[in-house]
PDB file of C-alpha atoms in Angstrom:
ATOM      1  CA  MET B 299     -55.315  16.160  -9.053  1.00 78.00           C
ATOM      2  CA  SER B 300     -53.683  12.531  -7.540  1.00 87.00           C
ATOM      3  CA  GLN B 301     -54.009  11.670 -11.241  1.00 94.00           C
ATOM      4  CA  ILE B 302     -52.180  14.239 -12.642  1.00 95.00           C
ATOM      5  CA  PHE B 303     -49.020  13.767  -9.984  1.00 93.00           C
ATOM      6  CA  ASP B 304     -49.121  10.473 -11.252  1.00 94.00           C
ATOM      7  CA  ALA B 305     -48.465  11.113 -14.386  1.00 95.00           C
ATOM      8  CA  MET B 306     -46.112  13.101 -13.378  1.00 94.00           C
ATOM      9  CA  ILE B 307     -44.314  11.341 -11.254  1.00 94.00           C
ATOM     10  CA  SER B 308     -43.982   8.224 -13.629  1.00 95.00           C
ATOM     11  CA  ARG B 309     -41.839  10.712 -16.597  1.00 95.00           C
ATOM     12  CA  SER B 310     -39.724  11.253 -13.524  1.00 94.00           C
ATOM     13  CA  ASP B 311     -36.362  12.292 -14.309  1.00 93.00           C
ATOM     14  CA  ASP B 312     -33.868  11.296 -10.881  1.00 93.00           C
ATOM     15  CA  GLU B 313     -31.035  13.544 -12.846  1.00 94.00           C
ATOM     16  CA  LYS B 314     -33.298  16.485 -13.588  1.00 94.00           C
ATOM     17  CA  LYS B 315     -34.847  15.844  -9.552  1.00 94.00           C
ATOM     18  CA  VAL B 316     -31.045  17.375  -8.868  1.00 94.00           C
ATOM     19  CA  VAL B 317     -30.158  20.143 -12.000  1.00 95.00           C
ATOM     20  CA  LEU B 318     -33.544  21.810 -12.057  1.00 95.00           C
ATOM     21  CA  PRO B 319     -33.507  22.779  -8.030  1.00 94.00           C
ATOM     22  CA  ARG B 320     -29.937  24.820  -8.786  1.00 94.00           C
ATOM     23  CA  PHE B 321     -31.037  25.703 -12.387  1.00 93.00           C
ATOM     24  CA  PHE B 322     -33.717  27.633 -10.812  1.00 92.00           C
ATOM     25  CA  LYS B 323     -32.496  29.225  -8.167  1.00 93.00           C
ATOM     26  CA  THR B 324     -34.383  27.320  -4.720  1.00 93.00           C
ATOM     27  CA  GLY B 325     -31.470  27.379  -2.372  1.00 93.00           C
ATOM     28  CA  LYS B 326     -31.378  29.933   0.688  1.00 92.00           C
ATOM     29  CA  GLY B 327     -32.289  33.451  -0.524  1.00 91.00           C
ATOM     30  CA  GLN B 328     -32.063  33.022  -4.077  1.00 93.00           C
ATOM     31  CA  TYR B 329     -35.311  33.900  -6.300  1.00 92.00           C
ATOM     32  CA  GLY B 330     -36.640  30.471  -6.139  1.00 92.00           C
ATOM     33  CA  GLU B 331     -35.793  29.609  -2.299  1.00 92.00           C
ATOM     34  CA  GLY B 332     -37.992  26.593  -0.886  1.00 92.00           C
ATOM     35  CA  ASP B 333     -39.597  25.722  -4.036  1.00 94.00           C
ATOM     36  CA  LYS B 334     -39.386  21.419  -5.238  1.00 95.00           C
ATOM     37  CA  PHE B 335     -38.706  20.046  -8.352  1.00 96.00           C
ATOM     38  CA  ILE B 336     -40.532  16.502  -9.269  1.00 96.00           C
ATOM     39  CA  GLY B 337     -38.347  15.973 -12.242  1.00 96.00           C
ATOM     40  CA  VAL B 338     -40.094  16.404 -15.264  1.00 96.00           C
ATOM     41  CA  THR B 339     -39.064  18.595 -18.554  1.00 95.00           C
ATOM     42  CA  VAL B 340     -41.038  20.675 -20.069  1.00 96.00           C
ATOM     43  CA  PRO B 341     -42.058  18.297 -23.138  1.00 96.00           C
ATOM     44  CA  ASN B 342     -43.086  15.662 -20.921  1.00 96.00           C
ATOM     45  CA  ILE B 343     -44.896  18.388 -18.879  1.00 97.00           C
ATOM     46  CA  ARG B 344     -46.878  19.470 -22.062  1.00 96.00           C
ATOM     47  CA  VAL B 345     -47.757  15.858 -23.552  1.00 96.00           C
ATOM     48  CA  VAL B 346     -49.499  15.617 -19.223  1.00 97.00           C
ATOM     49  CA  ALA B 347     -51.460  19.168 -19.302  1.00 96.00           C
ATOM     50  CA  LYS B 348     -52.944  18.390 -22.837  1.00 96.00           C
ATOM     51  CA  GLU B 349     -53.523  14.453 -21.291  1.00 95.00           C
ATOM     52  CA  PHE B 350     -55.747  16.541 -18.887  1.00 95.00           C
ATOM     53  CA  LYS B 351     -57.070  19.652 -20.492  1.00 93.00           C
ATOM     54  CA  ASP B 352     -60.554  18.879 -19.508  1.00 92.00           C
ATOM     55  CA  VAL B 353     -60.057  19.445 -16.031  1.00 94.00           C
ATOM     56  CA  ASP B 354     -61.955  22.396 -14.582  1.00 92.00           C
ATOM     57  CA  PHE B 355     -60.855  25.869 -12.178  1.00 93.00           C
ATOM     58  CA  GLU B 356     -61.441  24.111  -8.704  1.00 94.00           C
ATOM     59  CA  VAL B 357     -58.326  21.474  -9.807  1.00 95.00           C
ATOM     60  CA  ILE B 358     -56.598  24.015 -11.950  1.00 96.00           C
ATOM     61  CA  ARG B 359     -56.496  25.882  -8.505  1.00 95.00           C
ATOM     62  CA  GLU B 360     -55.397  22.881  -6.429  1.00 96.00           C
ATOM     63  CA  LEU B 361     -52.367  22.391  -8.862  1.00 96.00           C
ATOM     64  CA  MET B 362     -51.987  26.092  -8.468  1.00 96.00           C
ATOM     65  CA  LYS B 363     -51.466  25.521  -4.971  1.00 96.00           C
ATOM     66  CA  SER B 364     -49.121  22.886  -5.512  1.00 96.00           C
ATOM     67  CA  PRO B 365     -45.187  22.485  -3.967  1.00 96.00           C
ATOM     68  CA  TRP B 366     -43.834  20.991  -6.449  1.00 97.00           C
ATOM     69  CA  HIS B 367     -42.734  23.367  -9.576  1.00 97.00           C
ATOM     70  CA  GLU B 368     -44.027  21.096 -12.666  1.00 97.00           C
ATOM     71  CA  MET B 369     -47.780  20.582 -10.804  1.00 97.00           C
ATOM     72  CA  ARG B 370     -47.379  25.172 -11.534  1.00 97.00           C
ATOM     73  CA  MET B 371     -46.676  24.698 -15.047  1.00 97.00           C
ATOM     74  CA  CYS B 372     -48.643  22.144 -16.000  1.00 97.00           C
ATOM     75  CA  ALA B 373     -51.986  23.950 -14.510  1.00 97.00           C
ATOM     76  CA  LEU B 374     -50.432  27.009 -16.780  1.00 98.00           C
ATOM     77  CA  LEU B 375     -50.431  25.222 -19.784  1.00 97.00           C
ATOM     78  CA  ILE B 376     -53.916  23.722 -19.167  1.00 97.00           C
ATOM     79  CA  LEU B 377     -54.977  27.271 -18.976  1.00 97.00           C
ATOM     80  CA  VAL B 378     -52.546  28.456 -22.102  1.00 97.00           C
ATOM     81  CA  ASN B 379     -53.946  25.305 -24.145  1.00 95.00           C
ATOM     82  CA  ASN B 380     -57.485  26.285 -23.355  1.00 94.00           C
ATOM     83  CA  SER B 381     -57.175  29.677 -24.190  1.00 94.00           C
ATOM     84  CA  LYS B 382     -55.479  29.662 -27.744  1.00 91.00           C
ATOM     85  CA  LYS B 383     -57.946  31.308 -29.730  1.00 90.00           C
ATOM     86  CA  ASN B 384     -59.982  33.138 -27.111  1.00 93.00           C
ATOM     87  CA  VAL B 385     -58.541  34.016 -23.333  1.00 96.00           C
ATOM     88  CA  SER B 386     -62.486  34.331 -21.368  1.00 95.00           C
ATOM     89  CA  LYS B 387     -62.325  37.019 -18.846  1.00 96.00           C
ATOM     90  CA  GLU B 388     -62.774  33.920 -16.440  1.00 96.00           C
ATOM     91  CA  THR B 389     -59.130  32.942 -17.435  1.00 97.00           C
ATOM     92  CA  PHE B 390     -57.254  36.299 -17.541  1.00 97.00           C
ATOM     93  CA  ASP B 391     -59.336  37.165 -14.355  1.00 97.00           C
ATOM     94  CA  PHE B 392     -58.301  33.606 -12.430  1.00 96.00           C
ATOM     95  CA  TYR B 393     -54.469  34.540 -13.134  1.00 97.00           C
ATOM     96  CA  LEU B 394     -54.475  37.598 -11.466  1.00 97.00           C
ATOM     97  CA  MET B 395     -55.310  35.864  -7.914  1.00 96.00           C
ATOM     98  CA  GLN B 396     -52.997  33.544  -8.923  1.00 95.00           C
ATOM     99  CA  THR B 397     -50.088  35.391  -9.345  1.00 96.00           C
ATOM    100  CA  LYS B 398     -48.102  34.422  -6.153  1.00 94.00           C
ATOM    101  CA  TYR B 399     -47.643  30.963  -7.047  1.00 96.00           C
ATOM    102  CA  ILE B 400     -46.556  32.193 -10.722  1.00 97.00           C
ATOM    103  CA  ASN B 401     -43.609  32.443  -8.906  1.00 95.00           C
ATOM    104  CA  ASN B 402     -40.478  31.530 -11.108  1.00 96.00           C
ATOM    105  CA  TRP B 403     -39.108  33.400 -14.568  1.00 96.00           C
ATOM    106  CA  ASP B 404     -40.556  30.041 -16.129  1.00 97.00           C
ATOM    107  CA  LEU B 405     -43.664  30.430 -15.430  1.00 98.00           C
ATOM    108  CA  VAL B 406     -43.898  34.055 -16.206  1.00 98.00           C
ATOM    109  CA  ASP B 407     -42.852  33.556 -19.224  1.00 98.00           C
ATOM    110  CA  LEU B 408     -44.972  30.246 -20.536  1.00 97.00           C
ATOM    111  CA  SER B 409     -48.187  32.151 -19.570  1.00 98.00           C
ATOM    112  CA  ALA B 410     -47.859  35.794 -19.268  1.00 98.00           C
ATOM    113  CA  PRO B 411     -48.286  36.440 -22.691  1.00 98.00           C
ATOM    114  CA  GLN B 412     -50.421  33.986 -23.597  1.00 97.00           C
ATOM    115  CA  ILE B 413     -53.130  34.835 -21.159  1.00 98.00           C
ATOM    116  CA  VAL B 414     -52.635  38.029 -19.610  1.00 98.00           C
ATOM    117  CA  GLY B 415     -51.335  40.012 -22.920  1.00 98.00           C
ATOM    118  CA  LYS B 416     -53.460  37.870 -25.725  1.00 97.00           C
ATOM    119  CA  TYR B 417     -56.646  39.157 -22.882  1.00 98.00           C
ATOM    120  CA  LEU B 418     -55.574  42.535 -23.680  1.00 98.00           C
ATOM    121  CA  LEU B 419     -54.882  42.994 -26.818  1.00 96.00           C
ATOM    122  CA  ASN B 420     -56.848  45.992 -28.303  1.00 91.00           C
ATOM    123  CA  LYS B 421     -58.316  46.432 -24.694  1.00 95.00           C
ATOM    124  CA  GLU B 422     -57.448  49.371 -21.801  1.00 94.00           C
ATOM    125  CA  CYS B 423     -54.186  47.805 -19.613  1.00 95.00           C
ATOM    126  CA  ASP B 424     -53.564  49.645 -16.581  1.00 97.00           C
ATOM    127  CA  VAL B 425     -53.808  47.235 -14.624  1.00 98.00           C
ATOM    128  CA  LEU B 426     -50.487  46.126 -16.272  1.00 98.00           C
ATOM    129  CA  TYR B 427     -49.513  49.266 -14.616  1.00 98.00           C
ATOM    130  CA  ARG B 428     -50.439  47.961 -11.548  1.00 98.00           C
ATOM    131  CA  LEU B 429     -48.665  45.095 -11.780  1.00 98.00           C
ATOM    132  CA  ALA B 430     -45.970  47.017 -12.503  1.00 98.00           C
ATOM    133  CA  GLU B 431     -46.120  48.845  -8.879  1.00 97.00           C
ATOM    134  CA  SER B 432     -46.455  45.534  -7.024  1.00 97.00           C
ATOM    135  CA  GLU B 433     -43.896  44.735  -4.536  1.00 96.00           C
ATOM    136  CA  LEU B 434     -43.981  40.954  -5.619  1.00 96.00           C
ATOM    137  CA  LEU B 435     -41.274  40.195  -8.181  1.00 96.00           C
ATOM    138  CA  TRP B 436     -43.344  37.702 -10.832  1.00 97.00           C
ATOM    139  CA  ASP B 437     -46.418  40.287 -10.485  1.00 98.00           C
ATOM    140  CA  ASN B 438     -43.869  43.114 -11.909  1.00 98.00           C
ATOM    141  CA  ARG B 439     -42.317  40.725 -14.788  1.00 98.00           C
ATOM    142  CA  ILE B 440     -46.127  39.266 -15.401  1.00 98.00           C
ATOM    143  CA  ALA B 441     -46.199  42.924 -16.261  1.00 98.00           C
ATOM    144  CA  ILE B 442     -43.256  43.808 -19.137  1.00 98.00           C
ATOM    145  CA  VAL B 443     -43.353  40.350 -20.748  1.00 98.00           C
ATOM    146  CA  SER B 444     -46.907  40.294 -21.192  1.00 98.00           C
ATOM    147  CA  THR B 445     -46.796  42.805 -23.476  1.00 98.00           C
ATOM    148  CA  LEU B 446     -44.708  40.640 -25.557  1.00 98.00           C
ATOM    149  CA  ALA B 447     -48.114  40.260 -27.271  1.00 98.00           C
ATOM    150  CA  PHE B 448     -48.955  43.664 -28.270  1.00 98.00           C
ATOM    151  CA  ILE B 449     -45.657  43.183 -29.593  1.00 98.00           C
ATOM    152  CA  ARG B 450     -46.456  40.411 -31.445  1.00 97.00           C
ATOM    153  CA  ASN B 451     -49.080  42.545 -33.082  1.00 96.00           C
ATOM    154  CA  ASN B 452     -47.135  45.253 -33.364  1.00 96.00           C
ATOM    155  CA  ASP B 453     -48.576  47.836 -30.940  1.00 97.00           C
ATOM    156  CA  LEU B 454     -44.790  49.048 -28.926  1.00 98.00           C
ATOM    157  CA  GLU B 455     -46.151  51.988 -26.410  1.00 97.00           C
ATOM    158  CA  ASP B 456     -46.705  49.729 -23.442  1.00 98.00           C
ATOM    159  CA  THR B 457     -43.338  48.011 -23.326  1.00 98.00           C
ATOM    160  CA  TYR B 458     -41.016  51.505 -23.468  1.00 98.00           C
ATOM    161  CA  ASN B 459     -43.590  53.215 -20.989  1.00 98.00           C
ATOM    162  CA  LEU B 460     -43.543  50.134 -18.542  1.00 98.00           C
ATOM    163  CA  SER B 461     -39.163  50.024 -19.445  1.00 98.00           C
ATOM    164  CA  ILE B 462     -39.069  53.396 -18.498  1.00 98.00           C
ATOM    165  CA  LYS B 463     -41.359  53.120 -15.134  1.00 97.00           C
ATOM    166  CA  MET B 464     -39.236  49.698 -14.064  1.00 97.00           C
ATOM    167  CA  MET B 465     -35.421  50.987 -15.697  1.00 96.00           C
ATOM    168  CA  ARG B 466     -34.152  50.797 -11.949  1.00 94.00           C
ATOM    169  CA  HIS B 467     -36.064  47.806 -10.953  1.00 96.00           C
ATOM    170  CA  LYS B 468     -33.549  45.977  -8.808  1.00 95.00           C
ATOM    171  CA  HIS B 469     -33.570  42.704  -9.404  1.00 95.00           C
ATOM    172  CA  ASP B 470     -31.661  41.031 -12.354  1.00 95.00           C
ATOM    173  CA  LEU B 471     -34.333  39.006 -13.657  1.00 96.00           C
ATOM    174  CA  MET B 472     -36.222  42.257 -14.695  1.00 97.00           C
ATOM    175  CA  HIS B 473     -32.799  43.421 -15.964  1.00 97.00           C
ATOM    176  CA  LYS B 474     -32.730  40.793 -18.079  1.00 97.00           C
ATOM    177  CA  ALA B 475     -36.829  40.594 -19.090  1.00 98.00           C
ATOM    178  CA  ILE B 476     -37.084  44.861 -19.935  1.00 98.00           C
ATOM    179  CA  GLY B 477     -33.914  43.542 -22.276  1.00 98.00           C
ATOM    180  CA  TRP B 478     -35.610  41.309 -23.626  1.00 98.00           C
ATOM    181  CA  MET B 479     -39.095  42.852 -24.699  1.00 98.00           C
ATOM    182  CA  LEU B 480     -36.970  45.541 -25.864  1.00 98.00           C
ATOM    183  CA  ARG B 481     -35.032  43.816 -27.756  1.00 98.00           C
ATOM    184  CA  GLU B 482     -38.329  41.883 -29.497  1.00 98.00           C
ATOM    185  CA  ALA B 483     -39.396  45.553 -30.248  1.00 98.00           C
ATOM    186  CA  GLY B 484     -36.854  46.743 -31.758  1.00 97.00           C
ATOM    187  CA  LYS B 485     -36.579  43.548 -34.063  1.00 97.00           C
ATOM    188  CA  ARG B 486     -40.204  45.966 -35.631  1.00 97.00           C
ATOM    189  CA  ASP B 487     -39.233  49.326 -35.327  1.00 97.00           C
ATOM    190  CA  PRO B 488     -35.410  48.824 -34.766  1.00 97.00           C
ATOM    191  CA  GLU B 489     -35.070  53.048 -35.356  1.00 97.00           C
ATOM    192  CA  ARG B 490     -36.551  53.349 -32.521  1.00 98.00           C
ATOM    193  CA  LEU B 491     -34.930  51.143 -29.957  1.00 98.00           C
ATOM    194  CA  TYR B 492     -31.758  52.533 -31.072  1.00 97.00           C
ATOM    195  CA  PHE B 493     -32.946  56.480 -29.744  1.00 97.00           C
ATOM    196  CA  PHE B 494     -34.785  55.096 -26.910  1.00 97.00           C
ATOM    197  CA  VAL B 495     -31.402  53.766 -25.393  1.00 96.00           C
ATOM    198  CA  LYS B 496     -29.157  56.602 -26.990  1.00 95.00           C
ATOM    199  CA  GLU B 497     -31.681  58.396 -24.568  1.00 95.00           C
ATOM    200  CA  TRP B 498     -31.851  55.977 -21.660  1.00 96.00           C
ATOM    201  CA  LYS B 499     -28.615  53.807 -21.231  1.00 93.00           C
ATOM    202  CA  SER B 500     -27.634  55.949 -18.598  1.00 92.00           C
ATOM    203  CA  GLN B 501     -30.037  54.836 -16.446  1.00 94.00           C
ATOM    204  CA  MET B 502     -29.655  51.652 -18.646  1.00 95.00           C
ATOM    205  CA  PRO B 503     -28.577  48.496 -16.112  1.00 95.00           C
ATOM    206  CA  ARG B 504     -25.604  46.720 -17.212  1.00 94.00           C
ATOM    207  CA  THR B 505     -27.318  43.328 -18.699  1.00 96.00           C
ATOM    208  CA  MET B 506     -31.058  45.208 -19.463  1.00 97.00           C
ATOM    209  CA  LEU B 507     -28.759  47.630 -22.006  1.00 96.00           C
ATOM    210  CA  ARG B 508     -27.074  43.916 -23.504  1.00 96.00           C
ATOM    211  CA  TYR B 509     -30.121  42.296 -23.736  1.00 97.00           C
ATOM    212  CA  ALA B 510     -31.694  45.191 -25.386  1.00 97.00           C
ATOM    213  CA  ILE B 511     -28.846  46.165 -28.161  1.00 97.00           C
ATOM    214  CA  GLU B 512     -28.168  42.405 -29.075  1.00 96.00           C
ATOM    215  CA  LYS B 513     -29.819  42.311 -32.308  1.00 95.00           C
ATOM    216  CA  PHE B 514     -27.762  45.356 -33.651  1.00 95.00           C
ATOM    217  CA  ASP B 515     -24.531  45.329 -35.805  1.00 95.00           C
ATOM    218  CA  VAL B 516     -21.141  45.674 -34.071  1.00 96.00           C
ATOM    219  CA  GLU B 517     -20.128  48.874 -34.842  1.00 95.00           C
ATOM    220  CA  ILE B 518     -23.517  50.082 -32.932  1.00 95.00           C
ATOM    221  CA  ARG B 519     -23.522  47.901 -29.604  1.00 94.00           C
ATOM    222  CA  LYS B 520     -19.878  49.319 -29.311  1.00 94.00           C
ATOM    223  CA  GLU B 521     -21.510  52.896 -29.713  1.00 93.00           C
ATOM    224  CA  LEU B 522     -24.208  52.453 -27.481  1.00 93.00           C
ATOM    225  CA  MET B 523     -22.208  50.522 -25.076  1.00 91.00           C
ATOM    226  CA  SER B 524     -19.175  53.520 -25.361  1.00 84.00           C
ATOM    227  CA  LYS B 525     -20.419  55.802 -22.553  1.00 61.00           C
ATOM    228  CA  PRO B 526     -20.386  55.251 -18.409  1.00 55.00           C
ATOM    229  CA  LEU B 527     -23.676  53.397 -17.367  1.00 50.00           C
ATOM    230  CA  HIS B 528     -25.856  53.552 -14.621  1.00 50.00           C
ATOM    231  CA  THR B 529     -23.124  53.608 -11.360  1.00 46.00           C
ATOM    232  CA  ALA B 530     -25.622  50.454  -9.344  1.00 45.00           C
ATOM    233  CA  ASN B 531     -24.275  48.128 -12.229  1.00 49.00           C
ATOM    234  CA  LYS B 532     -20.146  49.003 -12.146  1.00 45.00           C
ATOM    235  CA  ARG B 533     -19.621  46.557  -9.389  1.00 43.00           C
ATOM    236  CA  LYS B 534     -16.157  45.006  -9.616  1.00 36.00           C
TER     237      LYS B 534
END
């Protein structure tokens, strides 16, 4: 693991070391509170992950426990790289045991569809509904973002079902994630998304609604935004 850390340090950028903690909201009371950054960009982390692709699960487990954001991302990218052809049950189970360390939206988004979603294609996906009920924000985000793999396979059911289940989620990061997945589902079936939004828009947080309808024409967006929105979002 020390070799991987050294490889990261050699690619560290002092400016990024300052900018990244702000971008990922690491201040007190923010969603990324306490996270630490070496200052390495994602392309450079990918280079390191490729260089150390043959490390075993014990090394990956240690990387996942690292206080450094980039080290955890490297671990996840190693798993993703090694799962391009097939996601093993060992990788799937390992991933779900590490979710408390997959603790920012970028870590979830670059790994959940490629590991959880891909593994669950054409399988029972009760685990996503259990994750949706978790008290951990990142479990919730994994649940919905994993369905991107289903969407790419033209299976939209779980995206819509989970969107309804977590419609009233309190966190803006989930509003964005659900809206994003609905938007992606809408690319496959615009009519279904249109009628879904018509039915649920009074309960959809503003951010979720805006993300979901982003690809519709201007006039349709105006129509769908025209009626009163969920009262929780009428803040001044």
